[in-house]
Amino acid sequence: MMPIRLLVLGSGGMANTHAMNFATLPDVQLVAAVDVDIAKVRAFAARHDIPNTFTSLDEAIVWGEFDAVTNVTPDRIHHPTTLPLLAAGKHVMCEKPLAETYAKADEMATAAEASGLVNMVNLTYRNVAQVQKARQMVIDGEIGRVRHIEASYLQSWLVSKAWGDWTSESQWLWRLSTKHGSNGVLGDVGIHILDFAGFGAATEIDHVFARLKTFDKAPGNRIGEYDLDANDSFTMTAEFTNGAMGVIHASRWATGHLNELRLRVYGDKGALEVIHRPDASKLRACLKEDVETAVWREMEVDPVETNYQKFIAAIREGHTEEPSFRHAANLQKILDLALITERERRELAV
Ligand SMILES: NC(=O)c1ccc[n+]([C@@H]2O[C@H](COP(=O)([O-])OP(=O)(O)OC[C@H]3O[C@@H](n4cnc5c(N)ncnc54)[C@H](O)[C@@H]3O)[C@@H](O)[C@H]2O)c1
């Protein structure tokens, strides 16, 4: 079996995670890395034993000796790089959010569908076995009709230096600036928690009303070329296609929580809770007669395939795989609407 030749586009923080994950797959060869920063891409290639480096995607496309790409560039670079890759006939796994707006994300999904190439978005928390099991339990009717959903994504990098110093490192500063293509915490991790909630509760959002807030963080709310205007906390009330009500929120000010996703799904026969943290994930359930005494039990889960594994398998088998560009574009539509609801202070239908 010929290995799948993979190019890594972008060589920042998350690209290391991609390179390490793809390197563990036996039928994948990391053949090239691209970054506009030459020192960064050379160091990255040396670290991951990647033979070819480029400082522009155009040069890499002219070279052409790769089958697939994992796009780990900043959010606003996803659209202008993914479209030429699809046009060149390359399968693409793209980081989230697919783009900064629904219009761009939709264009990417439409191009990917027309190309027949494998297109996936790295909604990482699909890799959490506990949320996959929760979804299956909801589908199997174990908690009955879902009535209420609570989901949150908590980070604290604005108050802690555990991940570095946001006041001086570009990887954090671009995430705080709309001019640099960020939709703040809503675009950055809001997309993860909307996916986590909808996937885990086996439903979709159909009405949304959100409030977003940007706190003053520096003199004049500016550091160097970065205007710190992107939101850093959001709260959303949502209605779901299964009729349930819910609340979804996220913050970068959640002191004491480095990276924590929580989902609670309440049905008329039982309830589920998924908590995912860097150190551990848990699924707890309150089912059947335990509903009377409110006793919760931890559930066993089987290991699941990662997005990285699914992407390679989909290329091998010649089919598309979820989470697709189209799915991510649909989530992007909700993010766009959330921004409008903040301005207009009224609920909108998806
Ligand atoms: N799925 C997840 O859990 C997860 C986690 C972290 C980051 N991400 C996503 O991954 C992406 C990258 O995030 P990061 O933290 O690695 O950012 P980063 O700033 O550390 O790295 C981005 C890299 O892309 C390079 N770059 C910029 N423009 C480029 C271009 N035109 N061509 C090639 N390279 C270019 C930059 O020089 C930089 O090295 C973002 O979209 C982010 O949202 C996803």
XYZ file of C-alpha atoms and ligand atoms in Angstrom:
394
model
C 0.000 0.000 0.000
C 1.439 3.395 -1.032
C 1.582 5.805 1.929
C -0.560 8.940 1.794
C 1.784 11.905 1.299
C 0.742 14.683 3.676
C 1.716 18.360 3.628
C 1.394 20.378 6.847
C 0.360 23.993 6.150
C 1.327 26.298 9.043
C 3.914 25.343 11.636
C 2.652 27.026 14.823
C 1.355 25.602 18.093
C -1.417 23.369 16.765
C 0.615 22.159 13.762
C 2.810 20.251 16.225
C -0.232 18.345 17.468
C -1.190 17.513 13.874
C 2.324 16.380 12.949
C 2.596 14.180 16.048
C -0.801 12.585 15.460
C -0.359 11.953 11.745
C 3.172 10.602 12.342
C 1.730 7.788 14.458
C -0.397 6.503 11.544
C 1.434 3.752 9.665
C 0.222 4.665 6.180
C 1.011 8.389 6.337
C 4.219 10.083 5.261
C 4.817 13.709 6.308
C 6.443 14.972 3.095
C 6.433 18.769 3.382
C 5.752 21.734 5.628
C 4.805 25.292 4.642
C 4.972 28.475 6.700
C 5.516 32.113 5.763
C 8.054 32.247 8.628
C 11.183 30.515 7.327
C 12.849 29.998 10.714
C 9.679 28.482 12.127
C 9.101 26.076 9.244
C 12.730 24.886 9.238
C 12.688 24.195 12.983
C 9.302 22.466 12.629
C 10.523 20.261 9.777
C 13.645 19.298 11.753
C 11.549 18.464 14.837
C 9.158 16.222 12.910
C 11.622 14.817 10.389
C 9.896 16.386 7.366
C 12.113 16.453 4.228
C 10.711 19.459 2.270
C 9.926 23.013 3.374
C 8.342 25.974 1.558
C 7.615 29.570 2.523
C 4.630 29.875 0.218
C 1.780 27.541 -0.589
C 2.005 28.462 -4.287
C 5.539 27.024 -4.490
C 4.376 23.837 -2.785
C 1.456 23.464 -5.217
C 3.824 23.877 -8.190
C 6.039 21.146 -6.660
C 2.884 19.084 -6.173
C 4.254 15.858 -4.688
C 1.602 15.389 -2.002
C -1.896 13.886 -1.837
C -3.408 15.661 1.123
C -2.977 18.720 3.333
C -3.675 19.521 6.921
C -4.352 23.267 7.125
C -3.204 24.624 10.495
C -2.907 28.314 9.629
C -4.667 31.162 11.515
C -8.441 31.417 10.965
C -8.384 34.106 8.248
C -5.818 32.135 6.196
C -8.013 29.008 5.922
C -10.166 30.331 3.050
C -7.454 31.759 0.746
C -5.310 28.607 1.113
C -7.939 25.862 1.059
C -9.569 26.985 -2.214
C -6.345 26.663 -4.304
C -5.597 23.312 -2.640
C -8.989 21.938 -3.657
C -8.468 23.345 -7.163
C -5.146 21.467 -7.257
C -6.959 18.214 -6.386
C -5.671 17.808 -2.807
C -7.721 16.356 0.051
C -7.952 18.887 2.896
C -8.352 18.643 6.619
C -8.808 22.235 7.842
C -8.613 23.626 11.328
C -11.656 25.242 12.887
C -13.299 27.666 12.418
C -13.520 26.917 8.701
C -13.505 30.678 7.958
C -14.395 33.989 9.588
C -17.864 34.209 8.022
C -20.600 31.898 6.803
C -20.254 33.275 3.253
C -16.612 32.176 3.066
C -17.227 28.876 4.842
C -20.116 28.133 2.467
C -17.885 28.867 -0.545
C -15.307 26.413 0.821
C -17.918 23.718 1.483
C -19.432 24.175 -1.976
C -16.012 23.940 -3.651
C -15.129 20.851 -1.606
C -18.402 19.127 -2.479
C -17.977 19.903 -6.184
C -14.405 18.533 -6.119
C -15.347 15.139 -4.687
C -12.232 15.362 -2.466
C -12.175 14.428 1.205
C -12.843 17.523 3.316
C -12.915 17.538 7.096
C -12.750 20.144 9.828
C -10.795 19.367 12.956
C -13.527 19.669 15.563
C -11.175 18.033 18.062
C -13.708 17.148 20.716
C -15.304 14.555 18.458
C -12.249 12.541 19.583
C -13.697 12.404 23.112
C -15.099 8.889 23.495
C -17.490 10.044 26.227
C -19.347 12.489 23.953
C -19.724 9.843 21.261
C -21.218 7.453 23.810
C -23.515 10.203 25.132
C -24.796 10.827 21.601
C -25.483 7.117 21.105
C -27.367 6.917 24.418
C -29.564 9.876 23.398
C -30.237 8.288 19.986
C -31.074 4.975 21.685
C -33.697 6.771 23.794
C -31.982 6.081 27.124
C -32.818 9.526 28.516
C -36.156 9.889 26.728
C -37.150 13.197 25.131
C -34.485 15.860 25.574
C -35.858 18.987 27.263
C -32.886 21.013 28.472
C -29.207 21.353 27.520
C -26.311 23.131 29.267
C -22.914 23.417 27.614
C -19.827 25.441 28.444
C -16.259 25.834 27.272
C -13.983 27.337 29.914
C -10.449 28.652 29.356
C -8.283 30.950 31.455
C -5.367 32.069 29.269
C -6.219 35.744 29.862
C -5.566 35.298 33.574
C -2.918 32.547 33.608
C 0.456 32.047 31.938
C 0.076 28.255 31.736
C -0.069 28.507 27.918
C 2.295 31.480 27.578
C 1.974 35.256 27.830
C -0.916 36.599 25.725
C 0.387 40.168 25.987
C 3.500 39.390 23.923
C 2.884 36.243 21.823
C 1.354 36.545 18.342
C -0.520 33.233 18.624
C -2.673 34.767 21.405
C -2.765 38.349 20.117
C -4.316 37.434 16.735
C -7.052 35.628 18.643
C -7.967 38.941 20.360
C -8.225 41.058 17.201
C -11.033 41.149 14.621
C -8.719 42.857 12.104
C -6.539 39.731 12.334
C -9.524 37.567 11.434
C -10.646 36.414 14.863
C -14.267 36.291 16.030
C -12.969 36.117 19.581
C -13.896 33.352 21.964
C -17.103 32.807 19.950
C -15.204 31.972 16.756
C -12.291 30.259 18.458
C -13.916 27.857 20.915
C -17.607 28.744 20.463
C -17.542 26.585 17.365
C -16.206 23.670 19.442
C -18.869 23.957 22.112
C -21.728 24.380 19.611
C -20.512 21.202 17.938
C -20.028 19.406 21.280
C -23.555 20.319 22.405
C -25.296 19.493 19.127
C -23.329 16.308 18.524
C -23.536 15.030 22.102
C -27.264 15.759 22.417
C -27.881 14.434 18.865
C -29.644 17.613 17.749
C -29.039 20.976 16.096
C -29.541 24.606 17.052
C -32.433 26.343 15.311
C -32.885 29.583 17.284
C -30.220 31.661 18.909
C -29.810 34.744 21.065
C -26.336 35.659 22.294
C -24.579 38.318 24.329
C -20.859 38.910 23.800
C -18.441 40.957 25.847
C -14.950 42.319 25.326
C -13.186 43.500 28.470
C -10.555 46.286 28.436
C -7.196 44.555 28.627
C -4.481 47.118 27.777
C -3.990 50.906 27.528
C -6.225 52.066 24.642
C -7.182 48.403 24.219
C -4.272 47.939 21.868
C -0.916 46.113 21.889
C 1.368 46.871 18.916
C -0.516 46.177 15.685
C -3.312 44.356 17.549
C -6.588 46.098 18.455
C -7.961 43.968 21.285
C -11.569 44.214 20.124
C -12.621 40.558 19.748
C -15.056 39.199 22.361
C -13.650 37.204 25.264
C -16.851 35.929 26.896
C -20.182 34.922 25.396
C -23.478 33.567 26.637
C -26.130 32.114 24.347
C -29.640 30.855 24.796
C -30.638 28.364 22.155
C -33.552 26.323 20.990
C -32.853 23.005 19.324
C -34.519 21.119 16.475
C -35.551 18.378 18.948
C -37.585 21.013 20.831
C -35.169 21.351 23.767
C -34.088 24.676 25.314
C -30.560 25.350 26.347
C -27.727 27.614 27.370
C -24.243 27.607 25.875
C -21.402 29.807 27.063
C -17.643 30.203 26.856
C -14.982 32.441 28.329
C -11.263 33.067 28.367
C -11.704 34.505 31.862
C -12.712 31.229 33.517
C -10.033 31.361 36.201
C -9.009 27.915 37.384
C -10.041 26.111 34.168
C -7.306 25.707 31.549
C -9.490 23.958 28.967
C -12.730 22.391 30.106
C -15.817 21.385 28.113
C -19.007 20.429 29.889
C -22.250 19.157 28.480
C -25.376 18.270 30.402
C -28.380 16.834 28.605
C -31.637 16.413 30.523
C -34.394 14.173 29.183
C -37.763 13.111 30.549
C -36.375 9.655 31.458
C -32.787 10.398 32.420
C -29.825 12.734 32.105
C -26.189 12.729 30.986
C -23.134 14.782 31.843
C -19.849 14.851 29.908
C -16.841 16.674 31.362
C -13.681 16.874 29.292
C -10.430 18.278 30.715
C -6.815 17.951 29.549
C -6.169 15.330 32.243
C -9.359 13.252 32.008
C -12.824 12.888 30.532
C -15.923 11.562 32.281
C -19.421 10.527 31.301
C -21.957 10.291 34.117
C -25.577 9.298 33.790
C -28.702 9.377 35.901
C -31.025 6.723 34.446
C -34.145 4.659 35.183
C -34.907 4.348 38.923
C -31.907 6.562 39.798
C -34.004 9.485 38.543
C -36.051 9.244 41.782
C -33.003 9.570 44.040
C -30.861 11.742 41.688
C -28.005 9.228 41.769
C -25.384 9.603 39.035
C -23.107 6.778 37.843
C -19.968 6.950 35.765
C -20.256 5.107 32.427
C -17.603 2.961 30.773
C -16.698 3.944 27.214
C -14.843 2.245 24.362
C -11.968 3.973 22.553
C -12.906 5.870 19.360
C -11.113 6.855 16.166
C -9.638 10.364 16.021
C -10.338 12.916 13.277
C -6.756 12.309 12.077
C -7.440 8.590 11.649
C -10.826 9.235 10.028
C -9.316 11.668 7.512
C -6.732 9.140 6.341
C -9.265 6.293 6.269
C -11.665 8.438 4.208
C -8.928 9.141 1.629
C -8.103 5.420 1.468
C -11.718 4.383 1.137
C -12.739 7.227 -1.186
C -15.669 8.617 0.790
C -16.351 11.763 2.781
C -16.362 11.772 6.548
C -17.800 13.937 9.306
C -17.187 16.557 10.554
C -17.255 17.892 6.987
C -16.768 21.416 5.631
C -20.563 21.610 5.208
C -21.137 20.802 8.874
C -18.603 23.462 9.932
C -20.170 25.997 7.545
C -23.570 25.363 9.143
C -22.048 26.025 12.575
C -20.455 29.185 11.177
C -23.921 30.420 10.220
C -24.931 30.218 13.895
C -21.810 32.159 14.909
C -22.618 34.891 12.375
C -26.188 35.085 13.717
C -24.894 35.252 17.304
C -22.899 38.368 16.384
C -26.017 39.951 14.862
C -28.129 39.119 17.917
C -25.606 40.952 20.126
C -26.047 44.088 17.997
C -29.810 43.839 17.585
C -30.591 42.313 20.984
C -33.167 39.885 19.620
C -33.460 36.177 18.909
C -32.872 34.936 15.345
C -33.826 31.714 13.556
C -31.025 29.697 11.958
N -8.840 21.922 16.979
C -8.273 22.456 18.027
O -8.474 21.988 19.130
C -7.352 23.641 17.860
C -6.463 24.001 18.886
C -5.616 25.097 18.661
C -5.687 25.801 17.463
N -6.588 25.420 16.510
C -6.672 26.150 15.216
O -5.479 25.925 14.500
C -5.161 27.086 13.724
C -3.740 27.530 14.040
O -3.655 27.878 15.414
P -2.249 27.964 16.166
O -2.552 28.079 17.614
O -1.361 26.876 15.699
O -1.742 29.369 15.622
P -0.235 29.896 15.482
O -0.347 31.353 15.338
O 0.599 29.287 16.594
O 0.287 29.204 14.126
C -0.129 29.573 12.839
C 1.052 29.462 11.880
O 0.594 29.698 10.542
C 1.578 30.477 9.891
N 1.000 31.163 8.733
C 0.343 32.358 8.686
N -0.026 32.638 7.419
C 0.382 31.605 6.653
C 0.281 31.313 5.255
N -0.326 32.136 4.402
N 0.836 30.157 4.800
C 1.472 29.311 5.646
N 1.593 29.545 6.977
C 1.046 30.664 7.476
C 2.105 31.404 10.968
O 3.371 31.937 10.619
C 2.157 30.473 12.172
O 3.397 29.807 12.267
C -6.219 28.134 14.047
O -7.215 28.144 13.051
C -6.803 27.651 15.366
O -8.151 28.033 15.544
C -7.402 24.365 16.701
